[in-house]
Short mmCIF file of C-alpha atoms in Angstrom, two decimals:
data_model
loop_
_atom_site.label_atom_id
_atom_site.label_comp_id
_atom_site.label_asym_id
_atom_site.label_seq_id
_atom_site.Cartn_x
_atom_site.Cartn_y
_atom_site.Cartn_z
CA MET A 1 128.70 20.40 67.82
CA PRO A 2 128.87 19.16 71.43
CA THR A 3 127.15 15.84 71.98
CA MET A 4 125.87 14.04 75.05
CA ASP A 5 127.79 11.07 76.40
CA PRO A 6 125.10 8.87 77.99
CA ASN A 7 127.82 7.13 79.99
CA LEU A 8 128.88 10.35 81.71
CA THR A 9 127.68 10.19 85.31
CA SER A 10 128.36 12.20 88.46
CA PHE A 11 129.45 10.95 91.86
CA ILE A 12 126.79 13.29 93.27
CA GLU A 13 123.38 11.71 93.67
CA ILE A 14 120.96 13.38 91.26
CA GLU A 15 117.26 12.67 90.88
CA ALA A 16 116.23 11.44 87.43
CA ASP A 17 113.86 14.39 86.94
CA SER A 18 116.35 17.01 88.09
CA ASP A 19 116.92 19.96 85.76
CA PHE A 20 120.57 20.03 86.76
CA SER A 21 122.36 16.91 85.58
CA ILE A 22 126.07 16.71 84.82
CA HIS A 23 125.11 17.30 81.17
CA ASN A 24 123.75 20.75 82.04
CA LEU A 25 125.93 22.71 84.50
CA PRO A 26 124.25 26.12 84.18
CA TYR A 27 126.01 29.18 85.60
CA GLY A 28 124.63 31.47 88.28
CA ILE A 29 125.63 33.91 91.02
CA PHE A 30 124.95 32.91 94.62
CA SER A 31 125.67 33.81 98.20
CA LEU A 32 125.18 31.81 101.35
CA VAL A 33 122.09 32.81 103.30
CA ARG A 34 124.17 32.87 106.48
CA ASP A 35 126.54 35.45 104.96
CA GLY A 36 123.83 38.05 104.38
CA ALA A 37 121.83 38.44 101.19
CA ASP A 38 122.76 42.07 100.52
CA ASP A 39 126.52 41.80 100.91
CA LYS A 40 127.79 41.88 97.33
CA SER A 41 131.29 40.96 98.48
CA GLN A 42 129.96 37.50 99.35
CA ARG A 43 128.52 36.83 95.90
CA ARG A 44 130.36 34.48 93.57
CA ALA A 45 129.75 32.16 90.64
CA GLY A 46 128.54 28.60 90.84
CA VAL A 47 126.99 25.87 88.75
CA ALA A 48 123.90 23.89 89.66
CA ILE A 49 124.35 20.13 90.04
CA GLY A 50 121.33 18.19 91.31
CA ASP A 51 119.96 20.03 94.33
CA GLN A 52 123.35 21.59 95.09
CA VAL A 53 125.58 24.45 93.99
CA LEU A 54 129.26 24.00 93.19
CA ASP A 55 131.42 27.00 94.20
CA LEU A 56 133.45 27.94 91.12
CA ALA A 57 135.34 30.71 92.90
CA LEU A 58 136.86 28.12 95.22
CA LEU A 59 137.70 25.71 92.40
CA GLU A 60 139.31 28.52 90.40
CA ALA A 61 141.37 29.57 93.43
CA GLU A 62 142.53 25.95 93.76
CA GLY A 63 143.69 25.98 90.13
CA LEU A 64 141.26 23.27 89.03
CA LEU A 65 139.48 24.93 86.10
CA ASN A 66 142.25 25.27 83.46
CA LEU A 67 141.29 28.81 82.48
CA THR A 68 143.29 31.48 80.70
CA GLY A 69 143.42 34.78 82.57
CA GLY A 70 141.13 35.61 85.45
CA PRO A 71 140.17 35.30 88.18
CA TYR A 72 136.61 35.29 86.85
CA PHE A 73 134.38 33.62 89.41
CA ASN A 74 135.01 35.44 92.70
CA GLN A 75 132.84 38.28 91.39
CA PRO A 76 129.20 39.39 91.78
CA THR A 77 128.43 38.87 88.07
CA LEU A 78 129.44 36.52 85.26
CA ASN A 79 130.26 39.29 82.77
CA ASP A 80 134.05 38.99 82.94
CA PHE A 81 133.93 35.21 82.49
CA ILE A 82 131.55 35.51 79.57
CA ASP A 83 133.74 38.21 78.03
CA SER A 84 136.81 35.97 78.32
CA GLY A 85 135.67 34.05 75.25
CA ARG A 86 134.51 30.72 73.93
CA ASP A 87 137.79 28.91 74.60
CA ASN A 88 137.39 29.60 78.31
CA TRP A 89 133.71 28.63 78.20
CA THR A 90 134.75 25.27 76.77
CA ARG A 91 137.63 24.76 79.20
CA ALA A 92 135.46 25.58 82.20
CA ARG A 93 132.67 23.25 81.14
CA GLN A 94 135.04 20.37 80.42
CA SER A 95 136.90 20.87 83.70
CA ILE A 96 133.72 21.02 85.78
CA GLN A 97 132.27 17.93 84.12
CA LYS A 98 135.47 16.03 84.79
CA LEU A 99 135.62 17.14 88.45
CA LEU A 100 132.02 16.02 89.01
CA SER A 101 132.29 12.74 87.14
CA THR A 102 132.60 9.30 88.67
CA ASP A 103 135.90 8.90 86.78
CA CYS A 104 137.67 11.64 88.77
CA ASP A 105 138.47 11.66 92.49
CA THR A 106 139.84 15.21 92.80
CA LEU A 107 136.65 16.27 94.60
CA SER A 108 135.08 12.96 95.55
CA GLY A 109 138.34 11.78 97.13
CA ASN A 110 138.91 15.00 99.07
CA PRO A 111 136.11 15.34 101.67
CA GLU A 112 137.58 18.55 103.13
CA LEU A 113 137.63 20.34 99.76
CA LEU A 114 134.24 18.92 98.80
CA SER A 115 132.64 20.20 102.00
CA LYS A 116 133.85 23.72 101.16
CA ALA A 117 132.82 23.56 97.50
CA LEU A 118 129.27 22.16 97.62
CA PHE A 119 126.20 23.77 99.14
CA LYS A 120 122.56 22.80 99.18
CA GLN A 121 120.49 25.10 97.00
CA SER A 122 118.27 25.62 100.03
CA GLU A 123 121.28 27.19 101.79
CA VAL A 124 121.99 29.82 99.14
CA ARG A 125 120.35 32.87 97.68
CA MET A 126 120.51 33.37 93.93
CA HIS A 127 121.18 36.79 92.44
CA LEU A 128 120.94 38.41 89.02
CA PRO A 129 123.71 36.50 87.23
CA ILE A 130 124.90 39.30 84.97
CA GLN A 131 125.20 43.03 84.79
CA VAL A 132 122.75 43.88 82.01
CA PRO A 133 123.96 46.73 79.76
CA GLY A 134 120.94 46.52 77.47
CA TYR A 135 117.66 44.67 77.01
CA THR A 136 115.76 44.07 73.78
CA ASP A 137 112.47 42.24 73.39
CA PHE A 138 111.46 40.63 70.12
CA TYR A 139 108.03 39.62 68.79
CA SER A 140 108.95 36.40 67.04
CA SER A 141 106.14 33.90 67.62
CA LYS A 142 103.88 33.81 64.58
CA GLU A 143 101.07 32.27 66.61
CA HIS A 144 101.29 35.00 69.28
CA ALA A 145 101.44 37.83 66.75
CA THR A 146 98.51 36.33 64.85
CA ASN A 147 96.43 35.97 68.02
CA VAL A 148 97.04 39.55 69.08
CA GLY A 149 96.41 40.86 65.58
CA THR A 150 93.19 38.86 65.37
CA MET A 151 91.94 40.33 68.66
CA PHE A 152 92.70 43.96 67.90
CA ARG A 153 92.66 44.18 64.09
CA ASP A 154 91.00 42.51 61.14
CA PRO A 155 91.63 38.72 61.53
CA ALA A 156 92.31 38.49 57.80
CA ASN A 157 95.19 40.94 58.26
CA ALA A 158 96.39 39.89 61.70
CA LEU A 159 100.07 40.14 60.79
CA LEU A 160 101.43 43.49 59.72
CA PRO A 161 103.31 43.47 56.38
CA ASN A 162 106.78 43.73 57.97
CA TRP A 163 106.33 40.85 60.42
CA ALA A 164 107.33 38.03 58.05
CA GLU A 165 110.22 40.06 56.61
CA MET A 166 112.24 40.76 59.77
CA PRO A 167 112.41 39.97 63.49
CA VAL A 168 110.38 42.85 64.95
CA GLY A 169 111.57 44.11 68.33
CA TYR A 170 111.87 47.08 70.66
CA ASN A 171 114.47 48.30 73.15
CA GLY A 172 113.36 47.84 76.76
CA ARG A 173 114.76 48.89 80.13
CA ALA A 174 117.81 47.02 81.41
CA SER A 175 117.48 48.76 84.79
CA THR A 176 114.39 46.77 85.75
CA VAL A 177 115.62 43.31 84.77
CA VAL A 178 115.35 41.33 88.01
CA VAL A 179 115.97 37.76 89.11
CA SER A 180 113.42 35.08 89.95
CA GLY A 181 111.92 35.50 93.42
CA THR A 182 111.73 39.28 93.24
CA ASP A 183 108.28 40.61 94.15
CA ILE A 184 106.60 42.64 91.40
CA ILE A 185 104.73 45.80 92.39
CA ARG A 186 101.64 46.36 90.25
CA PRO A 187 102.37 49.35 88.01
CA SER A 188 100.23 52.47 87.79
CA GLY A 189 99.90 54.75 84.83
CA GLN A 190 97.56 56.26 82.29
CA LEU A 191 94.58 54.15 81.24
CA LYS A 192 91.76 55.05 78.87
CA PRO A 193 88.75 52.93 79.86
CA LYS A 194 86.30 54.99 77.79
CA ALA A 195 87.06 55.97 74.24
CA ASP A 196 85.11 59.25 74.43
CA GLU A 197 86.69 60.49 77.66
CA ARG A 198 90.14 61.63 78.76
CA PRO A 199 92.53 59.06 80.27
CA ILE A 200 92.71 58.41 84.00
CA PHE A 201 95.60 57.63 86.32
CA SER A 202 95.11 54.22 87.91
CA PRO A 203 96.79 50.99 88.92
CA CYS A 204 97.01 48.60 86.00
CA ARG A 205 93.80 46.57 85.72
CA ARG A 206 95.07 44.09 83.12
CA LEU A 207 98.39 42.82 84.39
CA ASP A 208 99.81 39.97 82.33
CA PHE A 209 102.82 37.70 82.01
CA GLU A 210 104.63 36.87 78.81
CA LEU A 211 106.27 33.44 78.62
CA GLU A 212 109.63 33.97 76.95
CA THR A 213 113.22 32.89 76.88
CA GLY A 214 116.15 35.26 76.63
CA PHE A 215 119.63 34.81 75.24
CA ILE A 216 122.73 36.38 76.73
CA VAL A 217 125.16 38.13 74.40
CA GLY A 218 128.60 36.59 74.89
CA GLN A 219 130.67 38.59 72.43
CA SER A 220 130.26 42.21 71.41
CA ASN A 221 130.73 43.74 67.98
CA GLN A 222 132.28 46.98 66.83
CA MET A 223 129.90 49.87 66.25
CA GLY A 224 129.11 50.10 62.54
CA HIS A 225 129.95 46.44 61.95
CA PRO A 226 126.94 44.08 61.88
CA ILE A 227 127.18 40.49 63.11
CA LYS A 228 126.76 38.14 60.17
CA VAL A 229 124.10 35.50 60.57
CA GLU A 230 126.65 32.73 60.04
CA ASP A 231 128.69 34.13 62.94
CA ALA A 232 125.81 34.97 65.26
CA TRP A 233 125.89 31.74 67.29
CA ASP A 234 129.46 32.52 68.36
CA HIS A 235 128.14 35.73 69.95
CA ILE A 236 125.60 33.93 72.19
CA PHE A 237 126.62 32.54 75.58
CA GLY A 238 123.42 30.89 76.76
CA MET A 239 119.73 31.15 77.57
CA VAL A 240 117.44 31.95 80.49
CA LEU A 241 113.73 31.78 81.12
CA LEU A 242 112.17 35.23 80.92
CA ASN A 243 108.88 36.74 82.05
CA ASP A 244 108.31 40.08 80.37
CA TRP A 245 105.60 41.42 82.68
CA SER A 246 103.09 43.49 80.73
CA ALA A 247 100.45 46.10 81.64
CA ARG A 248 98.02 45.54 78.80
CA ASP A 249 95.73 48.49 79.51
CA ILE A 250 98.60 50.96 79.88
CA GLN A 251 100.06 49.60 76.63
CA LYS A 252 96.79 49.89 74.72
CA TRP A 253 96.67 53.64 75.34
CA GLU A 254 100.36 54.49 74.92
CA TYR A 255 101.73 52.23 72.18
CA VAL A 256 100.56 54.24 69.13
CA PRO A 257 102.64 55.53 67.43
CA LEU A 258 105.97 54.48 69.00
CA GLY A 259 105.26 51.11 70.63
CA PRO A 260 105.59 49.77 74.19
CA PHE A 261 106.91 52.13 76.84
CA ASN A 262 105.72 52.25 80.47
CA ALA A 263 103.65 49.11 79.95
CA LYS A 264 106.89 47.11 79.78
CA THR A 265 109.44 49.14 81.78
CA PHE A 266 108.39 48.17 85.30
CA ALA A 267 109.75 44.59 85.43
CA THR A 268 111.38 41.92 83.29
CA GLN A 269 112.21 38.80 85.27
CA ILE A 270 114.72 36.07 84.46
CA SER A 271 115.68 32.71 85.92
CA PRO A 272 118.91 32.70 87.97
CA TRP A 273 120.64 29.95 85.95
CA ILE A 274 122.12 30.55 82.49
CA VAL A 275 122.01 27.36 80.42
CA THR A 276 124.85 27.36 77.90
CA LEU A 277 124.44 26.72 74.19
CA ASP A 278 126.92 23.85 74.57
CA ALA A 279 124.49 22.14 76.95
CA LEU A 280 121.56 22.79 74.62
CA ALA A 281 123.30 21.81 71.38
CA PRO A 282 122.03 18.19 71.34
CA PHE A 283 118.45 19.52 71.41
CA LYS A 284 118.68 21.60 68.24
CA THR A 285 115.73 21.25 65.89
CA ASP A 286 114.26 22.89 62.80
CA CYS A 287 112.66 26.31 62.81
CA PRO A 288 109.20 26.56 61.21
CA PRO A 289 109.26 27.18 57.44
CA GLN A 290 109.83 30.85 56.63
CA ASP A 291 107.71 32.24 53.81
CA PRO A 292 108.69 34.45 52.10
CA LYS A 293 112.33 33.47 52.09
CA PRO A 294 114.17 36.04 54.23
CA LEU A 295 116.43 38.63 52.65
CA ALA A 296 119.96 37.39 52.11
CA TYR A 297 121.44 38.85 55.31
CA LEU A 298 118.93 36.80 57.36
CA CYS A 299 119.31 33.51 55.47
CA GLU A 300 120.91 30.76 57.56
CA SER A 301 122.72 27.85 55.97
CA THR A 302 120.53 25.37 57.88
CA SER A 303 116.98 25.30 59.16
CA THR A 304 118.19 23.43 62.27
CA SER A 305 118.53 26.61 64.29
CA SER A 306 115.91 26.23 66.98
CA PHE A 307 115.74 24.15 70.17
CA ASP A 308 113.24 21.60 71.45
CA ILE A 309 112.57 23.15 74.87
CA GLU A 310 109.36 22.36 76.77
CA LEU A 311 107.95 25.42 78.53
CA SER A 312 105.14 25.83 81.05
CA VAL A 313 103.39 28.39 83.24
CA GLU A 314 101.68 27.81 86.58
CA LEU A 315 99.53 30.27 88.50
CA LEU A 316 99.43 30.21 92.30
CA PRO A 317 96.88 32.51 93.99
CA GLU A 318 97.76 33.76 97.45
CA GLY A 319 96.67 31.21 100.05
CA ALA A 320 96.00 28.47 97.48
CA ALA A 321 97.06 24.93 98.31
CA GLU A 322 98.70 24.33 94.93
CA ALA A 323 99.44 26.01 91.64
CA THR A 324 97.41 25.44 88.48
CA PRO A 325 99.24 24.68 85.21
CA ILE A 326 97.74 27.02 82.62
CA CYS A 327 100.11 26.76 79.65
CA HIS A 328 102.37 24.16 78.02
CA THR A 329 104.27 25.20 74.92
CA ASN A 330 107.65 24.78 73.20
CA PHE A 331 110.46 27.07 72.08
CA LYS A 332 110.56 25.28 68.71
CA TYR A 333 107.46 27.20 67.60
CA MET A 334 109.48 30.43 67.31
CA TYR A 335 109.43 31.71 63.72
CA TRP A 336 112.66 33.72 63.87
CA SER A 337 115.83 32.14 65.27
CA MET A 338 118.13 33.72 67.84
CA ALA A 339 120.84 34.08 65.18
CA GLN A 340 118.44 35.97 62.92
CA GLN A 341 117.34 38.18 65.81
CA LEU A 342 120.91 39.11 66.72
CA THR A 343 121.93 39.73 63.12
CA HIS A 344 118.92 41.95 62.45
CA HIS A 345 119.54 43.85 65.70
CA THR A 346 123.04 44.79 64.50
CA ILE A 347 122.41 45.16 60.77
CA THR A 348 122.43 48.97 60.96
CA GLY A 349 125.70 48.89 62.90
CA CYS A 350 124.19 48.79 66.39
CA LYS A 351 126.76 47.71 68.98
CA VAL A 352 125.71 44.99 71.42
CA GLU A 353 127.49 44.40 74.72
CA VAL A 354 128.48 41.31 76.68
CA GLY A 355 125.62 40.65 79.08
CA ASP A 356 122.90 42.16 76.89
CA ILE A 357 119.65 40.20 77.09
CA MET A 358 117.54 39.54 74.01
CA GLY A 359 114.00 38.39 74.83
CA SER A 360 112.36 35.99 72.41
CA GLY A 361 108.95 37.59 72.61
CA THR A 362 105.92 35.70 73.90
CA ILE A 363 106.14 32.03 72.92
CA SER A 364 102.76 30.67 71.82
CA GLY A 365 101.94 27.46 70.03
CA PRO A 366 99.14 26.41 67.67
CA THR A 367 96.51 25.35 70.25
CA PRO A 368 94.79 27.32 73.05
CA ASP A 369 96.64 25.45 75.81
CA THR A 370 99.96 26.53 74.26
CA PHE A 371 99.28 30.28 74.33
CA GLY A 372 101.99 32.13 76.27
CA SER A 373 100.07 35.00 77.89
CA MET A 374 96.85 35.58 79.80
CA LEU A 375 95.74 37.93 77.03
CA GLU A 376 95.58 34.90 74.74
CA LEU A 377 94.65 32.18 77.24
CA ALA A 378 91.60 34.13 78.42
CA TRP A 379 91.16 35.68 74.97
CA ASN A 380 91.11 39.32 76.03
CA ALA A 381 89.13 38.56 79.22
CA THR A 382 86.27 36.80 77.39
CA LYS A 383 87.18 33.23 78.45
CA PRO A 384 88.17 33.07 82.15
CA ILE A 385 90.77 30.46 83.10
CA ALA A 386 89.58 28.03 85.80
CA LEU A 387 92.03 27.44 88.66
CA LYS A 388 92.23 24.71 91.26
CA GLY A 389 90.16 25.55 94.32
CA GLY A 390 87.35 27.18 92.37
CA GLN A 391 88.90 30.53 91.45
CA SER A 392 89.29 31.86 87.92
CA ARG A 393 91.38 34.52 86.20
CA THR A 394 91.30 36.72 83.13
CA PHE A 395 94.42 38.66 84.16
CA ILE A 396 96.85 38.53 87.09
CA GLU A 397 95.56 39.69 90.48
CA ASP A 398 97.39 40.98 93.56
CA GLY A 399 98.88 38.12 95.56
CA ASP A 400 99.17 35.83 92.53
CA THR A 401 102.49 34.12 91.87
CA VAL A 402 103.44 33.28 88.27
CA ILE A 403 105.85 30.35 87.89
CA MET A 404 107.56 29.53 84.59
CA LYS A 405 109.57 26.37 83.97
CA GLY A 406 111.50 24.91 81.07
CA PHE A 407 113.53 21.86 80.12
CA ALA A 408 114.83 19.86 77.19
CA GLN A 409 114.91 16.07 77.34
CA LYS A 410 116.24 13.30 75.13
CA ASP A 411 115.91 9.76 76.42
CA SER A 412 117.06 9.86 80.05
CA ILE A 413 119.08 13.08 79.75
CA ARG A 414 117.39 16.27 80.90
CA ILE A 415 118.65 19.85 80.63
CA GLY A 416 116.52 22.25 82.65
CA PHE A 417 116.35 25.94 83.47
CA GLY A 418 114.82 25.71 86.94
CA GLU A 419 112.13 28.35 87.22
CA VAL A 420 111.39 32.06 87.13
CA ARG A 421 108.89 33.00 89.84
CA GLY A 422 107.31 36.33 90.70
CA LYS A 423 104.59 37.38 93.14
CA VAL A 424 102.47 40.44 92.42
CA LEU A 425 102.13 43.02 95.20
CA PRO A 426 99.47 45.79 95.26
CA ALA A 427 100.16 49.07 93.52
CA LEU A 428 101.67 51.85 95.60
CA ASP A 429 99.18 54.41 96.94
CA PHE A 430 99.95 57.56 94.99
CA GLN A 431 98.38 60.80 96.17
CA PHE A 432 98.38 63.65 93.67
CA SER A 433 96.89 67.12 93.93
CA ASP A 434 95.91 69.40 91.08
#
């Protein structure tokens, strides 16, 4: 397991509270603002270091990354690099750390090369880091599932019988996975405000966020051949923050009998930086106890298969002076691990692809301030959330910006994800005639 060397330092000045230390080095796809945001030919891979971005396409072209095959980084997505395998992931990380360290002068001693390789994050635009072949969302927080079941079913039977036996999930829409900073248009669809009347067509009235993480599949499997739980970690490249936007009122009407559909297809938003499992390895921690003991194919050899990652949500109304923190929770509350999720997903022989995203499901903790959705925080609109400046919310309104953040920290070493941010725009004005 990779460990942190507290003596490893970078020649680049990095603030102590930065998400992007030399111990992190998350991957993303960027282009320079001056080159035009929509020109895909200008997009290439980089890593975040402090408040800057290191151009990996340039370093690869200079022969500084010790990779097998390629080129991988002068491309508009990371898929080919991820698909090249764990040996290359390790070589790239080790090479980049060395180049950025105070013990190496390859970059620090070459001002001309350094000036071409480093850019301020304020000078770049971040793009969706991967081509997403498929997207699956799980439902793996016991606290979240219990809260929702308590609201809409008998509290004594909040969890359905299958929930504690397997990681429940559904297949979502990869086509509407978007990167942080993308505006989100309020969805419209069928609602049923009155039980004794027919549904209506209307903009969503109960728009919500879901605080999640997602993992990126790094190695595919052959159709018909499940991924064993003991091998599952080798099939995961890294993690992102994820906001699975949700139209609660559309979902309430449509989800029986087949589950979420249009209520979840309109937008799933991820952070631009993929934090690798190698960077997160020192922050591994135990999963909650699983009772009953899972079936054999889901049993891991260790309970240390979760991560201690602090997560938060802030809400910024349009025109407000500052955002209001409304949730603080932790990834370690997740009942089912990522390895168990991936194994269960493939147990029937389902083939997963490099670049597939697997959402954790809403991450809620044991106390009201740790609930990971407005549905829970405002308890189905019965307990409005007070915001700075005197406003309040039960669900997300037009003009609101939802900001999610996450980081892991041990002593002075911090590994962060940056943020995933989305502003809600009004629904489109549909005009239909009978």
